[in-house]
CSV table of C-alpha atoms and ligand atoms in Angstrom, one decimal:
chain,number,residue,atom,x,y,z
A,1,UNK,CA,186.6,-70.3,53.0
A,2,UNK,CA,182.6,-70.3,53.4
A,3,UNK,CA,180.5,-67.3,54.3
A,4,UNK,CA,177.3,-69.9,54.6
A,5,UNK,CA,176.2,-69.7,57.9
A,6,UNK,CA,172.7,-70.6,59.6
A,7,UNK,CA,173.3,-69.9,62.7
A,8,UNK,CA,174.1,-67.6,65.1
A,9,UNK,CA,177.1,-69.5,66.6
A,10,UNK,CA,178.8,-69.7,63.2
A,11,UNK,CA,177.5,-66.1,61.6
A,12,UNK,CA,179.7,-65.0,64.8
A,13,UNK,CA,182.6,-67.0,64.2
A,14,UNK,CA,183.0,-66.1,60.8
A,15,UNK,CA,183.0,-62.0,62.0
A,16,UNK,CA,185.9,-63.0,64.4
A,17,UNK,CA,187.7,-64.7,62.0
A,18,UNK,CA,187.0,-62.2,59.5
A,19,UNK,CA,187.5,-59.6,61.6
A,20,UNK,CA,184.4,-57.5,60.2
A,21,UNK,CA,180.8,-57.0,60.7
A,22,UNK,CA,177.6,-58.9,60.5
A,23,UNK,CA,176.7,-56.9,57.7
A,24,UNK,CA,179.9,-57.5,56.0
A,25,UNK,CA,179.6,-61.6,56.4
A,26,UNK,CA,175.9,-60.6,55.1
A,27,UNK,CA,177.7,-59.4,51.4
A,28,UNK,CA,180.1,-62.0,51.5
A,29,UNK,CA,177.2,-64.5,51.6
A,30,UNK,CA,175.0,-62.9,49.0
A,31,UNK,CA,177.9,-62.7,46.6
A,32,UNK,CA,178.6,-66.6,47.6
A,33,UNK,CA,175.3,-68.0,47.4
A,34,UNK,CA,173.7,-65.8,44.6
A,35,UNK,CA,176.3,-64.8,42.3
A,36,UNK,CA,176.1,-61.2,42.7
A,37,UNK,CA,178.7,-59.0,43.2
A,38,UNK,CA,179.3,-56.8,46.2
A,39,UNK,CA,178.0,-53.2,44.0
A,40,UNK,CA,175.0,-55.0,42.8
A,41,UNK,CA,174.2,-56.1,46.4
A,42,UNK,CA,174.4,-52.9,47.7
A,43,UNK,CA,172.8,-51.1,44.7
A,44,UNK,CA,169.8,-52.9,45.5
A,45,UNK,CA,170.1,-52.3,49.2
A,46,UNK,CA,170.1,-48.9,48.4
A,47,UNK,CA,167.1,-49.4,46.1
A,48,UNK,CA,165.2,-51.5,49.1
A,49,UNK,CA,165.8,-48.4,51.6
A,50,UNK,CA,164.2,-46.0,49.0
A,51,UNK,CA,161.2,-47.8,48.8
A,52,UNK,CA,161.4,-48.4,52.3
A,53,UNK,CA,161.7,-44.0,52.9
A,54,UNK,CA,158.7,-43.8,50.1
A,55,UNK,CA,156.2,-46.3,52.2
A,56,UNK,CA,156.9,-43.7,55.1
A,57,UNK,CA,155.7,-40.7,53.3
A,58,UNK,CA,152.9,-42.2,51.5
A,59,UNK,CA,151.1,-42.3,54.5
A,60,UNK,CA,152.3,-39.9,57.0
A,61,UNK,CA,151.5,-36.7,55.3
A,62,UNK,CA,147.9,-37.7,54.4
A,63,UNK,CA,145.0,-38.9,56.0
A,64,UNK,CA,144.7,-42.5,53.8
A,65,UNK,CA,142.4,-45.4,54.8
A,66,UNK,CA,143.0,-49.1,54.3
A,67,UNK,CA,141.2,-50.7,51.3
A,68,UNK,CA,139.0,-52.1,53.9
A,69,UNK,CA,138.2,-48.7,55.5
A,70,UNK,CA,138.8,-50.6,58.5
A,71,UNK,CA,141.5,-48.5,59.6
A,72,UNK,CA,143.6,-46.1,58.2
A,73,UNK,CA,144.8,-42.2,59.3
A,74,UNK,CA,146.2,-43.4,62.6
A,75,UNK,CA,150.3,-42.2,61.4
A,76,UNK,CA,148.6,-38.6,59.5
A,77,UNK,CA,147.0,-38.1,63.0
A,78,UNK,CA,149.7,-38.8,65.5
A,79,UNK,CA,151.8,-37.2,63.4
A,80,UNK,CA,149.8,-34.2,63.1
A,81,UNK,CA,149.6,-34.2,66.8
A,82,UNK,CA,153.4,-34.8,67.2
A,83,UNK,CA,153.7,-30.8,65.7
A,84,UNK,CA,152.0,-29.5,68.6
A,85,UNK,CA,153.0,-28.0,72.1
A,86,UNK,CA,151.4,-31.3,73.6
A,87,UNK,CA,154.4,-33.1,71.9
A,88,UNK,CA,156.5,-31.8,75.1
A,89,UNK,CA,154.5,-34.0,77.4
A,90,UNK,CA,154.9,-37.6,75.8
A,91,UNK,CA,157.1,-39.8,77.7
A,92,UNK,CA,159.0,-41.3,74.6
A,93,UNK,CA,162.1,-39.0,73.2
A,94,UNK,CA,161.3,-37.6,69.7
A,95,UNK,CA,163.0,-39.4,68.1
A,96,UNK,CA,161.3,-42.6,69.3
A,97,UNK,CA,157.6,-40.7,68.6
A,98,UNK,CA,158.6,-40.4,65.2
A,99,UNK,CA,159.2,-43.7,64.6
A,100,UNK,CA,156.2,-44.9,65.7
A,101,UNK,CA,154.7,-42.6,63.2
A,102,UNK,CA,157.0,-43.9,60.3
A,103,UNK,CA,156.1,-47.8,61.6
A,104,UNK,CA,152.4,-47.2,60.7
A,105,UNK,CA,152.4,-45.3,57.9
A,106,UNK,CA,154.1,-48.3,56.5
A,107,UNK,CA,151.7,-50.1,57.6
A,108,UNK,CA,148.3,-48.0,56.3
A,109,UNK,CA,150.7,-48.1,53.0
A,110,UNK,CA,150.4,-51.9,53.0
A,111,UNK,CA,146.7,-51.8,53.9
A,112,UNK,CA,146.2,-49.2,51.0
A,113,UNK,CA,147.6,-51.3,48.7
A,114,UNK,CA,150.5,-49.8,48.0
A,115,UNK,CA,154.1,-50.5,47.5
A,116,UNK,CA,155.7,-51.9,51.0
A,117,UNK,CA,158.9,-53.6,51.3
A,118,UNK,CA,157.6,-57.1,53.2
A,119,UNK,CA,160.7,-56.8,55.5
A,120,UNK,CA,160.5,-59.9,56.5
A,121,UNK,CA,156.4,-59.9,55.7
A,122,UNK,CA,154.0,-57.1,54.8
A,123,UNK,CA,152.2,-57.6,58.5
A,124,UNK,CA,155.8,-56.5,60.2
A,125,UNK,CA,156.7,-54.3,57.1
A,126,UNK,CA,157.1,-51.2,59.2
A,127,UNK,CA,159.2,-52.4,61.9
A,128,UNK,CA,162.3,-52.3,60.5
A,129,UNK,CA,162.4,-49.2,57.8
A,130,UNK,CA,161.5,-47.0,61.1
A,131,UNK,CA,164.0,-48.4,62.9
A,132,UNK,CA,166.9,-47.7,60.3
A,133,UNK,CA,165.3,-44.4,59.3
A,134,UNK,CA,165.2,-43.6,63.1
A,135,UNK,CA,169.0,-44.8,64.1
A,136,UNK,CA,170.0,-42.7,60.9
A,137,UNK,CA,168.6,-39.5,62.3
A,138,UNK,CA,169.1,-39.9,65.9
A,139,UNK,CA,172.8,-40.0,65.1
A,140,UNK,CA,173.4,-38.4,61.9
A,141,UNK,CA,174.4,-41.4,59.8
A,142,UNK,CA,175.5,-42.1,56.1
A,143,UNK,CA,173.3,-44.0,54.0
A,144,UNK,CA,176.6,-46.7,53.8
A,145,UNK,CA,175.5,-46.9,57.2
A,146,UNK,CA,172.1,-47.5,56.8
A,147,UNK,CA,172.6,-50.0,53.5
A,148,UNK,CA,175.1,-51.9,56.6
A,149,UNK,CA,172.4,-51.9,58.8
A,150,UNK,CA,169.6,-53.4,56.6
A,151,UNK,CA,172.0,-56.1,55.1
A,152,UNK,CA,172.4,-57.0,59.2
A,153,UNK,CA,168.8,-57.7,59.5
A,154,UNK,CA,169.1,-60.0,56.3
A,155,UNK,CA,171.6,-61.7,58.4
A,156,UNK,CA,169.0,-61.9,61.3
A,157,UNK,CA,166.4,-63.0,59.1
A,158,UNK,CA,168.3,-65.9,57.9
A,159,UNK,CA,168.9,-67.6,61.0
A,160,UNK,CA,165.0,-67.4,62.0
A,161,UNK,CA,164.3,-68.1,58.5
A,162,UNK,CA,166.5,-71.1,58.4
A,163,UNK,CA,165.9,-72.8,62.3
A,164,UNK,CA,162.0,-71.5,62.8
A,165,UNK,CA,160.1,-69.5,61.2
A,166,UNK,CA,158.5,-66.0,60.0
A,167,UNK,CA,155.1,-66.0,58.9
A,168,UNK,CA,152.1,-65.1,61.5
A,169,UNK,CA,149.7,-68.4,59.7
A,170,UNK,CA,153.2,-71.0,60.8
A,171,UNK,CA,154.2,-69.6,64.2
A,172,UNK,CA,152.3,-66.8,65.3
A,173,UNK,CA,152.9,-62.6,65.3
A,174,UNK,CA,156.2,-64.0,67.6
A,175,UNK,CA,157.4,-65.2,64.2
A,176,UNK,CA,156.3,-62.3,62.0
A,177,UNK,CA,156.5,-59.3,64.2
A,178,UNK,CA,159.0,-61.1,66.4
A,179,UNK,CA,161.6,-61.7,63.7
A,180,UNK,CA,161.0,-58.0,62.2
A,181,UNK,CA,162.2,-56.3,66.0
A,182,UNK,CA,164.8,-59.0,66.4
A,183,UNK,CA,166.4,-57.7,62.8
A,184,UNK,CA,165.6,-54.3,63.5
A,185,UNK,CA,166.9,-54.6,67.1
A,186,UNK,CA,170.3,-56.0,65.5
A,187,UNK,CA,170.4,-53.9,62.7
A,188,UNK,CA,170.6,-50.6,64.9
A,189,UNK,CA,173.3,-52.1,67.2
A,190,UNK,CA,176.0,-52.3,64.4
A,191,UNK,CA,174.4,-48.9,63.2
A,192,UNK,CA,175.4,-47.6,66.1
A,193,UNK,CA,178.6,-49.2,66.4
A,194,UNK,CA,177.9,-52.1,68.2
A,195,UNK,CA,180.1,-55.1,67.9
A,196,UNK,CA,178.2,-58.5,66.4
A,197,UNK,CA,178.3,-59.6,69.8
A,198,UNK,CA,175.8,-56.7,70.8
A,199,UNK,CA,174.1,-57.2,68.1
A,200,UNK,CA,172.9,-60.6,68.7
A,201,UNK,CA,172.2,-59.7,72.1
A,202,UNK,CA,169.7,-57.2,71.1
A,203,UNK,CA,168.3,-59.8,68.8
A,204,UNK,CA,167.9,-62.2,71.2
A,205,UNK,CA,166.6,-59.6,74.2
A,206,UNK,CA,164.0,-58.7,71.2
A,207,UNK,CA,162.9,-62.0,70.7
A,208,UNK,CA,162.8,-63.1,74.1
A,209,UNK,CA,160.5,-60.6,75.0
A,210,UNK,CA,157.5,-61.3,72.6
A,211,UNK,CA,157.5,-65.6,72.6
A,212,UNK,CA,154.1,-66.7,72.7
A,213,UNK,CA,152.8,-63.8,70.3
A,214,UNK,CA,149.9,-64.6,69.0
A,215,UNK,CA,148.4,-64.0,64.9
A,216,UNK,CA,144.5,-62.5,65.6
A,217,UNK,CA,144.1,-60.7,62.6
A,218,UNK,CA,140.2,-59.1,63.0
A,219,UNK,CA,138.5,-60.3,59.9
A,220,UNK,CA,141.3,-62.2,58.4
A,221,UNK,CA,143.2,-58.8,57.3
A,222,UNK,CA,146.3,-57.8,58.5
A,223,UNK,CA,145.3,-54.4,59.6
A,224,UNK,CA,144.0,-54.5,63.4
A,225,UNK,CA,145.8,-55.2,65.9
A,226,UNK,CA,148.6,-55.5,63.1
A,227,UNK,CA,149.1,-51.7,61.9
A,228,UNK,CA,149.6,-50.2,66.0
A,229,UNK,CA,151.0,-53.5,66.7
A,230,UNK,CA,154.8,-52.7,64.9
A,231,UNK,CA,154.5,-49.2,66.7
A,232,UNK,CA,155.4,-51.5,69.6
A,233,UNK,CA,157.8,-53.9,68.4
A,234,UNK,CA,160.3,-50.7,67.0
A,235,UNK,CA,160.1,-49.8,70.6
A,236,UNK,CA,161.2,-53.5,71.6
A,237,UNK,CA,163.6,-53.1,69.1
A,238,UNK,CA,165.3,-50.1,70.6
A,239,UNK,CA,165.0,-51.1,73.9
A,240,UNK,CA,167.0,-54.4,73.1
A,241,UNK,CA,169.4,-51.9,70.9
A,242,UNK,CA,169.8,-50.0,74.2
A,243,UNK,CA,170.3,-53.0,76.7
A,244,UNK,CA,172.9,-54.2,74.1
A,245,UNK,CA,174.9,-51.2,74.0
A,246,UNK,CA,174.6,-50.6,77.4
A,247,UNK,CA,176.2,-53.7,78.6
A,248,UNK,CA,173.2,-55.8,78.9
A,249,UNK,CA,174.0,-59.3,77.5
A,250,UNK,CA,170.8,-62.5,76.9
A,251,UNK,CA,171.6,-65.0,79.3
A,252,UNK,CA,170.1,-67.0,76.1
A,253,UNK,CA,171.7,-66.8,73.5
A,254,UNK,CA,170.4,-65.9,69.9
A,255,UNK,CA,170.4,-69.7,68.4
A,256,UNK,CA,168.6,-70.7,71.2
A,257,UNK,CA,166.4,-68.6,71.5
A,258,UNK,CA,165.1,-68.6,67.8
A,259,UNK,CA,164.8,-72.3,68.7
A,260,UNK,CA,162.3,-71.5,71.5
A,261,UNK,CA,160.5,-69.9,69.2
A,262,UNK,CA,159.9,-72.4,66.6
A,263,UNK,CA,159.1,-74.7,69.4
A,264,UNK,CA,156.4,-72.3,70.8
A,265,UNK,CA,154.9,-71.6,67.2
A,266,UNK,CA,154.2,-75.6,66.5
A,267,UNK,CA,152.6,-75.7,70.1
A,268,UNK,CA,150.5,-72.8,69.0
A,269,UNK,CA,147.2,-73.7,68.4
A,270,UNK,CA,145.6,-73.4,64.6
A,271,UNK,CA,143.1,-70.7,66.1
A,272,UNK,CA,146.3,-68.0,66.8
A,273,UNK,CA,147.9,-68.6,63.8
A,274,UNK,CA,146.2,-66.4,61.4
A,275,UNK,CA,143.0,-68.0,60.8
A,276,UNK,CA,140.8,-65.6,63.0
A,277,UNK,CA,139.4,-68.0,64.9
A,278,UNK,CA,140.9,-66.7,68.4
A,279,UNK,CA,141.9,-63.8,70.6
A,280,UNK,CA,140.8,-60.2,69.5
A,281,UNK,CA,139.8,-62.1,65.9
A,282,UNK,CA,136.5,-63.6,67.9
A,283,UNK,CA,136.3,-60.3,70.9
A,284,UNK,CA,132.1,-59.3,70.3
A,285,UNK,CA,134.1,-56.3,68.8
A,286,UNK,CA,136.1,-58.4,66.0
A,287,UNK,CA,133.3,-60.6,65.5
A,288,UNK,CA,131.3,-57.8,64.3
A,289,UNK,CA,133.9,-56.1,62.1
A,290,UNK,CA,134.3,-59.4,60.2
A,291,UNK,CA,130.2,-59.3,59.6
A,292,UNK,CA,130.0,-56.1,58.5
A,293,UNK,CA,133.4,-56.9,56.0
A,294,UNK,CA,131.2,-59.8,55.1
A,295,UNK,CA,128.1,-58.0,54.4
A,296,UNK,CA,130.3,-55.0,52.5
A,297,UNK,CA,132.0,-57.7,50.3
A,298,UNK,CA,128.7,-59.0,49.4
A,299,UNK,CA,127.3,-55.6,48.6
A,300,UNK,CA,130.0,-54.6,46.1
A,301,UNK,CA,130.0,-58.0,44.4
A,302,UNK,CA,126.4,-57.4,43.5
A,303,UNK,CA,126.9,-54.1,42.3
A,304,UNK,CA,129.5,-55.3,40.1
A,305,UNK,CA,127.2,-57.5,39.0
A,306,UNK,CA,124.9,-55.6,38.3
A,307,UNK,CA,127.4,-53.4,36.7
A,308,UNK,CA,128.4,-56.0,34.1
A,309,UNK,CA,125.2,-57.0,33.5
B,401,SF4,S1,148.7,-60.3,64.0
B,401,SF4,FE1,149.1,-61.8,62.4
B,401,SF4,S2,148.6,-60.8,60.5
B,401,SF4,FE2,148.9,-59.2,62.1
B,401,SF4,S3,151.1,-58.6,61.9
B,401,SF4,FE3,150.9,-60.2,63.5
B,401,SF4,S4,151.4,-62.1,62.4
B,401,SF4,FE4,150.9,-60.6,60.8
């Protein structure tokens, strides 16, 4: 018998006929479709989550700014401020605050150039490592557990892969952040010990809740709104985990849902879909970041000019 599946409907199926996990039809599929076996698939899963856990602390620990020097700092300071007394009066648990620390500092990583894991693109690539990092300390887990979880979100990523779409320039952030809290949001529900039921619920409860996001990048770089924005989507994410677990099913189901959202990415017009030509891209306030890029570009091309002779 198969493990192909792209969609939701059949991903299902095969658990219940199986009798196992998304993450389990997830292995079976990699060692069908790519000819790998189950230890090298989860060797490198393991090897994925490390790099994942190393993005985190390149960022979070020290005050870093983006190549750009657009942004940068944001994790190192929330973080710093996440160790003081004031921490008692936030309204998210701590476990959640963290998270939102571990999303950017992914993030500032990317926009630093360094080594991210684009999970499913660099622009979401925070999203899901604080998610997993996050379920695996809020409840103790193994890092089989975790290597399960992130082998769900490949799962999840498929289907949107396969019936719409995941990059902010085709559909929108929806598709690119979107897709990141929809895996993430699934991911943590069999982490937890949802069933694949639950977890598709979470994805689709996710997903549902950000169609019609748009791709504004300021200047063209995928740093502002981009960086804060996954701090957001993890909390989508676990609030769809939550609702899951808790009973709350999508009236629309996942397939459908995923179909909405190619449907709403080609309506999209060209100006918010990563071409900075709309929304915060062209506020007064992103106008003037992407001169003052422009003019900084042009300055360090001369000098290295100049430099060359
Ligand atoms: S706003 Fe655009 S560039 Fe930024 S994360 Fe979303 S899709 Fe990516």
């Amino acid at each position: 018998m198969s493990y192909n599946f792209t969609k939701a409907t059949q991903l299902l199926a095969l658990t219940k006929d199986h009798q196992v996990s998304i993450s389990e039809i997830a292995i079976e599929y990699e060692m069908e479709t790519k000819a790998r076996t189950r230890e090298e698939i989860l060797k490198r899963s393991k090897s994925v989550l490390s790099a994942m856990g190393k993005a985190i602390l390149d960022a979070k620990d020290e005050r870093k700014e983006s190549v750009t020097g657009l942004v940068g700092g944001d994790a190192y300071i929330f973080n710093e401020y996440l160790k003081s007394p004031k921490k008692k009066e936030m309204f998210m648990s701590d476990i959640a605050l963290h998270a939102m620390v571990w999303s950017m500092a992914t993030n500032e990583t990317n926009a630093c150039s360094h080594c991210i894991v684009a999970c499913p693109t660099a622009g979401s690539a925070g999203i899901v490592p604080a998610s997993l990092y996050a379920a695996r300390d809020r409840l103790k887990l193994s890092e089989e557990v975790m290597v399960a979880g992130l082998l769900n979100t490949s799962a999840i990523g498929l289907i949107i892969e396969e019936n719409a779409m995941m990059s902010g320039a085709e559909g929108g952030c929806q598709s690119e952040d979107g897709s990141a809290a929809a895996m993430a949001a699934s991911g943590i529900t069999e982490m937890r010990g949802g069933t694949p039921e639950q977890c598709l619920d979470a994805a689709a409860l996710s997903l549902k809740n950000v169609l019609g996001l748009v791709c504004d990048p300021v200047g063209g770089l995928v740093e502002v709104p981009c960086i804060k924005r996954t701090t957001f989507m993890v909390m989508n994410a676990f609030t769809a985990s939550d609702l899951a677990i808790g009973g709350v099913t999508s009236k629309v189901p996942f397939d459908e849902v995923v179909d909405a959202l190619r449907r709403v990415g080609e309506a999209m017009p060209r100006e918010l879909r990563e071409t900075a030509l709309g929304g915060l891209a062209t506020t007064p306030t992103g106008l003037r970041v992407k001169a003052e890029m422009a003019e900084r570009k042009n300055q360090n091309d001369a000098a290295r000019k100049k430099a060359t002779g």
